[in-house]
Amino acid sequence: GAVTFADLQQALSNASRPTTFRYLRQVPYLRSYNHNGRYYLHREATRFDRFGLYSLNDIHFSRDGTLSDTIKRLIGDSPAGWTQRELQELLRVRVQVLLLEAVRHDEIRREKVAGFYLYLHRDPAISEHQLQQRQERLVAQQSREGEVVEPDDGVIIQILLMLIRHPGSRPAQVVRFLRGHSPPISMEQV
């Protein structure tokens, strides 16, 4: 499981900070990307989900180490970019400041699509492809208005994450919680 630095010191017979840091240099570990990096976890590749994430209750880790690096990787690897809301739901922490900082430093791009900002790869050729994919999804969504759209894996994940955080929510509440998701999640999908 995850431990704090104090837990490590205690496990090492109340070792000093320098001794504990020397021990950590010998072990592959990660620090949590929330709780100010307070928690440490032994790094094992099998722990991570398909997004490179792992959680223990409300303690979250990424194979990338930092939240900033995780966001940039997720955006770079995405077939259709990410909205702030999608990233926030996936990562379960606020991401607005890091997104704006990455845009300001030209590490990612930002485009307005259907009233929402879409965060894209910094390379124009890749980001244009991501943007095209997102627009095709939106067009497909709009052309099926009125009929029940079978949710894709990303939508299912968003709905399940919302239900985990808000157990017992009614479908209308889930739709309200997920407002701002791009493409929009409908009552029928929930």
PDB file of C-alpha atoms in Angstrom:
ATOM      1  CA  GLY A   1       0.000   0.000   0.000  1.00  0.00           C
ATOM      2  CA  ALA A   2       0.854   3.669   0.102  1.00  0.00           C
ATOM      3  CA  VAL A   3       2.937   5.018   2.960  1.00  0.00           C
ATOM      4  CA  THR A   4       4.094   8.421   4.153  1.00  0.00           C
ATOM      5  CA  PHE A   5       7.724   9.456   4.584  1.00  0.00           C
ATOM      6  CA  ALA A   6       7.283   9.173   8.362  1.00  0.00           C
ATOM      7  CA  ASP A   7       6.028   5.584   7.899  1.00  0.00           C
ATOM      8  CA  LEU A   8       9.178   4.799   5.907  1.00  0.00           C
ATOM      9  CA  GLN A   9      11.415   6.325   8.575  1.00  0.00           C
ATOM     10  CA  GLN A  10       9.681   4.285  11.255  1.00  0.00           C
ATOM     11  CA  ALA A  11       9.934   1.059   9.216  1.00  0.00           C
ATOM     12  CA  LEU A  12      13.675   1.737   8.878  1.00  0.00           C
ATOM     13  CA  SER A  13      14.123   1.814  12.687  1.00  0.00           C
ATOM     14  CA  ASN A  14      13.487   5.563  12.942  1.00  0.00           C
ATOM     15  CA  ALA A  15      16.097   6.370  10.309  1.00  0.00           C
ATOM     16  CA  SER A  16      17.115   9.957   9.656  1.00  0.00           C
ATOM     17  CA  ARG A  17      15.754  11.838   6.632  1.00  0.00           C
ATOM     18  CA  PRO A  18      19.023  11.442   4.641  1.00  0.00           C
ATOM     19  CA  THR A  19      19.128   7.689   5.371  1.00  0.00           C
ATOM     20  CA  THR A  20      15.481   7.314   4.320  1.00  0.00           C
ATOM     21  CA  PHE A  21      16.145   9.224   1.078  1.00  0.00           C
ATOM     22  CA  ARG A  22      19.163   6.969   0.399  1.00  0.00           C
ATOM     23  CA  TYR A  23      16.868   3.954   0.831  1.00  0.00           C
ATOM     24  CA  LEU A  24      14.298   5.480  -1.543  1.00  0.00           C
ATOM     25  CA  ARG A  25      16.963   5.935  -4.245  1.00  0.00           C
ATOM     26  CA  GLN A  26      17.422   2.141  -4.282  1.00  0.00           C
ATOM     27  CA  VAL A  27      13.710   1.372  -4.693  1.00  0.00           C
ATOM     28  CA  PRO A  28      11.480   2.157  -7.690  1.00  0.00           C
ATOM     29  CA  TYR A  29       8.770   4.329  -6.169  1.00  0.00           C
ATOM     30  CA  LEU A  30       6.161   6.929  -7.046  1.00  0.00           C
ATOM     31  CA  ARG A  31       4.750   9.830  -5.067  1.00  0.00           C
ATOM     32  CA  SER A  32       1.030  10.552  -5.115  1.00  0.00           C
ATOM     33  CA  TYR A  33      -0.034  13.272  -7.539  1.00  0.00           C
ATOM     34  CA  ASN A  34      -2.536  14.533  -4.990  1.00  0.00           C
ATOM     35  CA  HIS A  35      -2.148  15.142  -1.230  1.00  0.00           C
ATOM     36  CA  ASN A  36       0.942  17.232  -2.129  1.00  0.00           C
ATOM     37  CA  GLY A  37       2.922  14.096  -2.979  1.00  0.00           C
ATOM     38  CA  ARG A  38       2.718  12.961   0.643  1.00  0.00           C
ATOM     39  CA  TYR A  39       2.248   9.275  -0.149  1.00  0.00           C
ATOM     40  CA  TYR A  40       4.829   6.871  -1.556  1.00  0.00           C
ATOM     41  CA  LEU A  41       4.101   3.666  -3.452  1.00  0.00           C
ATOM     42  CA  HIS A  42       6.367   0.894  -4.724  1.00  0.00           C
ATOM     43  CA  ARG A  43       6.281   1.151  -8.515  1.00  0.00           C
ATOM     44  CA  GLU A  44       4.881  -1.985 -10.168  1.00  0.00           C
ATOM     45  CA  ALA A  45       3.782  -1.864 -13.806  1.00  0.00           C
ATOM     46  CA  THR A  46       0.857  -4.213 -13.165  1.00  0.00           C
ATOM     47  CA  ARG A  47      -0.836  -1.737 -10.842  1.00  0.00           C
ATOM     48  CA  PHE A  48      -1.786   0.781 -13.515  1.00  0.00           C
ATOM     49  CA  ASP A  49      -4.969   0.920 -15.573  1.00  0.00           C
ATOM     50  CA  ARG A  50      -5.049   1.634 -19.311  1.00  0.00           C
ATOM     51  CA  PHE A  51      -4.604   5.354 -18.606  1.00  0.00           C
ATOM     52  CA  GLY A  52      -1.450   4.724 -16.543  1.00  0.00           C
ATOM     53  CA  LEU A  53      -3.261   5.545 -13.284  1.00  0.00           C
ATOM     54  CA  TYR A  54      -3.646   3.766  -9.953  1.00  0.00           C
ATOM     55  CA  SER A  55      -5.687   4.763  -6.892  1.00  0.00           C
ATOM     56  CA  LEU A  56      -5.906   3.639  -3.302  1.00  0.00           C
ATOM     57  CA  ASN A  57      -9.116   5.170  -1.968  1.00  0.00           C
ATOM     58  CA  ASP A  58      -8.541   8.918  -2.459  1.00  0.00           C
ATOM     59  CA  ILE A  59      -4.761   8.648  -3.010  1.00  0.00           C
ATOM     60  CA  HIS A  60      -3.839   8.777  -6.702  1.00  0.00           C
ATOM     61  CA  PHE A  61      -0.669   7.770  -8.543  1.00  0.00           C
ATOM     62  CA  SER A  62       0.433   7.978 -12.171  1.00  0.00           C
ATOM     63  CA  ARG A  63       3.138   6.036 -13.962  1.00  0.00           C
ATOM     64  CA  ASP A  64       4.397   9.472 -15.083  1.00  0.00           C
ATOM     65  CA  GLY A  65       4.976  10.626 -11.524  1.00  0.00           C
ATOM     66  CA  THR A  66       3.694  14.189 -11.650  1.00  0.00           C
ATOM     67  CA  LEU A  67       0.203  15.356 -12.488  1.00  0.00           C
ATOM     68  CA  SER A  68       1.588  17.787 -15.054  1.00  0.00           C
ATOM     69  CA  ASP A  69       3.457  15.036 -16.924  1.00  0.00           C
ATOM     70  CA  THR A  70       0.382  12.799 -16.739  1.00  0.00           C
ATOM     71  CA  ILE A  71      -1.869  15.450 -18.275  1.00  0.00           C
ATOM     72  CA  LYS A  72       0.590  16.097 -21.117  1.00  0.00           C
ATOM     73  CA  ARG A  73       0.904  12.356 -21.841  1.00  0.00           C
ATOM     74  CA  LEU A  74      -2.862  11.793 -21.797  1.00  0.00           C
ATOM     75  CA  ILE A  75      -3.412  14.709 -24.180  1.00  0.00           C
ATOM     76  CA  GLY A  76      -0.558  13.649 -26.445  1.00  0.00           C
ATOM     77  CA  ASP A  77      -1.792  10.040 -26.650  1.00  0.00           C
ATOM     78  CA  SER A  78      -5.483  10.894 -27.058  1.00  0.00           C
ATOM     79  CA  PRO A  79      -7.171  10.163 -30.397  1.00  0.00           C
ATOM     80  CA  ALA A  80      -9.526  13.143 -29.970  1.00  0.00           C
ATOM     81  CA  GLY A  81      -8.046  15.409 -27.284  1.00  0.00           C
ATOM     82  CA  TRP A  82      -9.542  15.986 -23.836  1.00  0.00           C
ATOM     83  CA  THR A  83     -11.755  18.620 -22.277  1.00  0.00           C
ATOM     84  CA  GLN A  84     -10.905  19.973 -18.840  1.00  0.00           C
ATOM     85  CA  ARG A  85     -13.968  18.223 -17.424  1.00  0.00           C
ATOM     86  CA  GLU A  86     -12.982  14.850 -18.917  1.00  0.00           C
ATOM     87  CA  LEU A  87      -9.468  15.080 -17.471  1.00  0.00           C
ATOM     88  CA  GLN A  88     -10.755  16.246 -14.108  1.00  0.00           C
ATOM     89  CA  GLU A  89     -13.196  13.328 -13.914  1.00  0.00           C
ATOM     90  CA  LEU A  90     -10.537  10.808 -14.918  1.00  0.00           C
ATOM     91  CA  LEU A  91      -7.800  12.146 -12.636  1.00  0.00           C
ATOM     92  CA  ARG A  92     -10.179  13.081  -9.792  1.00  0.00           C
ATOM     93  CA  VAL A  93      -8.361  16.337  -9.067  1.00  0.00           C
ATOM     94  CA  ARG A  94      -8.537  19.890 -10.376  1.00  0.00           C
ATOM     95  CA  VAL A  95      -6.542  20.368 -13.584  1.00  0.00           C
ATOM     96  CA  GLN A  96      -7.434  23.883 -14.797  1.00  0.00           C
ATOM     97  CA  VAL A  97      -4.245  25.609 -13.577  1.00  0.00           C
ATOM     98  CA  LEU A  98      -1.953  22.913 -15.009  1.00  0.00           C
ATOM     99  CA  LEU A  99      -3.776  22.973 -18.355  1.00  0.00           C
ATOM    100  CA  LEU A 100      -3.465  26.752 -18.646  1.00  0.00           C
ATOM    101  CA  GLU A 101       0.205  26.599 -17.647  1.00  0.00           C
ATOM    102  CA  ALA A 102       0.912  23.908 -20.274  1.00  0.00           C
ATOM    103  CA  VAL A 103      -0.876  26.000 -22.942  1.00  0.00           C
ATOM    104  CA  ARG A 104       1.093  29.093 -21.898  1.00  0.00           C
ATOM    105  CA  HIS A 105       4.380  27.163 -22.241  1.00  0.00           C
ATOM    106  CA  ASP A 106       3.337  25.730 -25.643  1.00  0.00           C
ATOM    107  CA  GLU A 107       3.399  22.161 -24.286  1.00  0.00           C
ATOM    108  CA  ILE A 108      -0.190  21.557 -25.449  1.00  0.00           C
ATOM    109  CA  ARG A 109      -2.717  23.408 -27.665  1.00  0.00           C
ATOM    110  CA  ARG A 110      -6.216  24.599 -26.848  1.00  0.00           C
ATOM    111  CA  GLU A 111      -9.084  25.028 -29.319  1.00  0.00           C
ATOM    112  CA  LYS A 112     -12.701  25.968 -28.738  1.00  0.00           C
ATOM    113  CA  VAL A 113     -15.061  23.287 -30.078  1.00  0.00           C
ATOM    114  CA  ALA A 114     -18.843  23.271 -29.627  1.00  0.00           C
ATOM    115  CA  GLY A 115     -18.605  25.796 -26.786  1.00  0.00           C
ATOM    116  CA  PHE A 116     -15.899  23.885 -24.861  1.00  0.00           C
ATOM    117  CA  TYR A 117     -12.131  24.111 -24.821  1.00  0.00           C
ATOM    118  CA  LEU A 118     -10.445  21.026 -26.193  1.00  0.00           C
ATOM    119  CA  TYR A 119      -6.847  20.366 -25.175  1.00  0.00           C
ATOM    120  CA  LEU A 120      -4.691  18.885 -27.926  1.00  0.00           C
ATOM    121  CA  HIS A 121      -1.159  17.734 -28.783  1.00  0.00           C
ATOM    122  CA  ARG A 122       1.327  20.573 -29.330  1.00  0.00           C
ATOM    123  CA  ASP A 123       2.324  19.286 -32.807  1.00  0.00           C
ATOM    124  CA  PRO A 124      -0.044  20.928 -35.339  1.00  0.00           C
ATOM    125  CA  ALA A 125      -0.291  17.822 -37.557  1.00  0.00           C
ATOM    126  CA  ILE A 126      -1.277  15.595 -34.615  1.00  0.00           C
ATOM    127  CA  SER A 127      -3.595  18.166 -33.044  1.00  0.00           C
ATOM    128  CA  GLU A 128      -5.407  18.706 -36.353  1.00  0.00           C
ATOM    129  CA  HIS A 129      -6.069  14.959 -36.517  1.00  0.00           C
ATOM    130  CA  GLN A 130      -7.313  14.977 -32.895  1.00  0.00           C
ATOM    131  CA  LEU A 131      -9.547  17.955 -33.646  1.00  0.00           C
ATOM    132  CA  GLN A 132     -10.954  16.235 -36.733  1.00  0.00           C
ATOM    133  CA  GLN A 133     -11.696  13.088 -34.707  1.00  0.00           C
ATOM    134  CA  ARG A 134     -13.494  15.118 -32.031  1.00  0.00           C
ATOM    135  CA  GLN A 135     -15.527  17.002 -34.631  1.00  0.00           C
ATOM    136  CA  GLU A 136     -16.507  13.721 -36.305  1.00  0.00           C
ATOM    137  CA  ARG A 137     -17.693  12.429 -32.932  1.00  0.00           C
ATOM    138  CA  LEU A 138     -19.733  15.586 -32.389  1.00  0.00           C
ATOM    139  CA  VAL A 139     -21.286  15.372 -35.872  1.00  0.00           C
ATOM    140  CA  ALA A 140     -22.135  11.698 -35.312  1.00  0.00           C
ATOM    141  CA  GLN A 141     -23.650  12.596 -31.945  1.00  0.00           C
ATOM    142  CA  GLN A 142     -25.752  15.405 -33.448  1.00  0.00           C
ATOM    143  CA  SER A 143     -26.930  13.257 -36.364  1.00  0.00           C
ATOM    144  CA  ARG A 144     -28.258  10.705 -33.893  1.00  0.00           C
ATOM    145  CA  GLU A 145     -30.164  13.234 -31.802  1.00  0.00           C
ATOM    146  CA  GLY A 146     -33.395  11.705 -30.649  1.00  0.00           C
ATOM    147  CA  GLU A 147     -32.202   8.106 -30.906  1.00  0.00           C
ATOM    148  CA  VAL A 148     -30.446   6.295 -28.084  1.00  0.00           C
ATOM    149  CA  VAL A 149     -26.706   6.534 -28.639  1.00  0.00           C
ATOM    150  CA  GLU A 150     -24.819   3.516 -27.347  1.00  0.00           C
ATOM    151  CA  PRO A 151     -22.199   4.975 -24.991  1.00  0.00           C
ATOM    152  CA  ASP A 152     -18.539   4.335 -25.801  1.00  0.00           C
ATOM    153  CA  ASP A 153     -15.993   3.211 -23.173  1.00  0.00           C
ATOM    154  CA  GLY A 154     -15.041   6.789 -22.298  1.00  0.00           C
ATOM    155  CA  VAL A 155     -18.658   7.732 -21.588  1.00  0.00           C
ATOM    156  CA  ILE A 156     -19.230   4.562 -19.543  1.00  0.00           C
ATOM    157  CA  ILE A 157     -16.123   5.333 -17.467  1.00  0.00           C
ATOM    158  CA  GLN A 158     -17.331   8.892 -16.824  1.00  0.00           C
ATOM    159  CA  ILE A 159     -20.758   7.645 -15.715  1.00  0.00           C
ATOM    160  CA  LEU A 160     -19.272   4.961 -13.442  1.00  0.00           C
ATOM    161  CA  LEU A 161     -16.791   7.407 -11.873  1.00  0.00           C
ATOM    162  CA  MET A 162     -19.670   9.780 -11.151  1.00  0.00           C
ATOM    163  CA  LEU A 163     -21.728   6.971  -9.572  1.00  0.00           C
ATOM    164  CA  ILE A 164     -18.763   5.909  -7.416  1.00  0.00           C
ATOM    165  CA  ARG A 165     -18.401   9.488  -6.159  1.00  0.00           C
ATOM    166  CA  HIS A 166     -22.148  10.036  -5.778  1.00  0.00           C
ATOM    167  CA  PRO A 167     -23.703   6.631  -5.016  1.00  0.00           C
ATOM    168  CA  GLY A 168     -27.475   6.441  -5.335  1.00  0.00           C
ATOM    169  CA  SER A 169     -27.646   9.348  -7.808  1.00  0.00           C
ATOM    170  CA  ARG A 170     -30.643   9.362 -10.116  1.00  0.00           C
ATOM    171  CA  PRO A 171     -30.004   9.488 -13.906  1.00  0.00           C
ATOM    172  CA  ALA A 172     -30.962  13.186 -14.076  1.00  0.00           C
ATOM    173  CA  GLN A 173     -28.426  13.983 -11.321  1.00  0.00           C
ATOM    174  CA  VAL A 174     -25.702  12.066 -13.186  1.00  0.00           C
ATOM    175  CA  VAL A 175     -26.454  14.029 -16.387  1.00  0.00           C
ATOM    176  CA  ARG A 176     -26.285  17.282 -14.381  1.00  0.00           C
ATOM    177  CA  PHE A 177     -22.965  16.275 -12.733  1.00  0.00           C
ATOM    178  CA  LEU A 178     -21.526  15.448 -16.182  1.00  0.00           C
ATOM    179  CA  ARG A 179     -22.685  18.661 -17.848  1.00  0.00           C
ATOM    180  CA  GLY A 180     -19.829  20.090 -19.877  1.00  0.00           C
ATOM    181  CA  HIS A 181     -18.629  16.681 -21.061  1.00  0.00           C
ATOM    182  CA  SER A 182     -17.762  16.698 -24.740  1.00  0.00           C
ATOM    183  CA  PRO A 183     -19.533  15.089 -26.488  1.00  0.00           C
ATOM    184  CA  PRO A 184     -22.537  15.640 -24.197  1.00  0.00           C
ATOM    185  CA  ILE A 185     -23.803  12.647 -22.228  1.00  0.00           C
ATOM    186  CA  SER A 186     -27.537  12.166 -22.620  1.00  0.00           C
ATOM    187  CA  MET A 187     -30.176  10.864 -20.218  1.00  0.00           C
ATOM    188  CA  GLU A 188     -30.662   7.841 -22.494  1.00  0.00           C
ATOM    189  CA  GLN A 189     -26.971   6.933 -22.237  1.00  0.00           C
ATOM    190  CA  VAL A 190     -27.079   7.112 -18.440  1.00  0.00           C
TER     191      VAL A 190
END
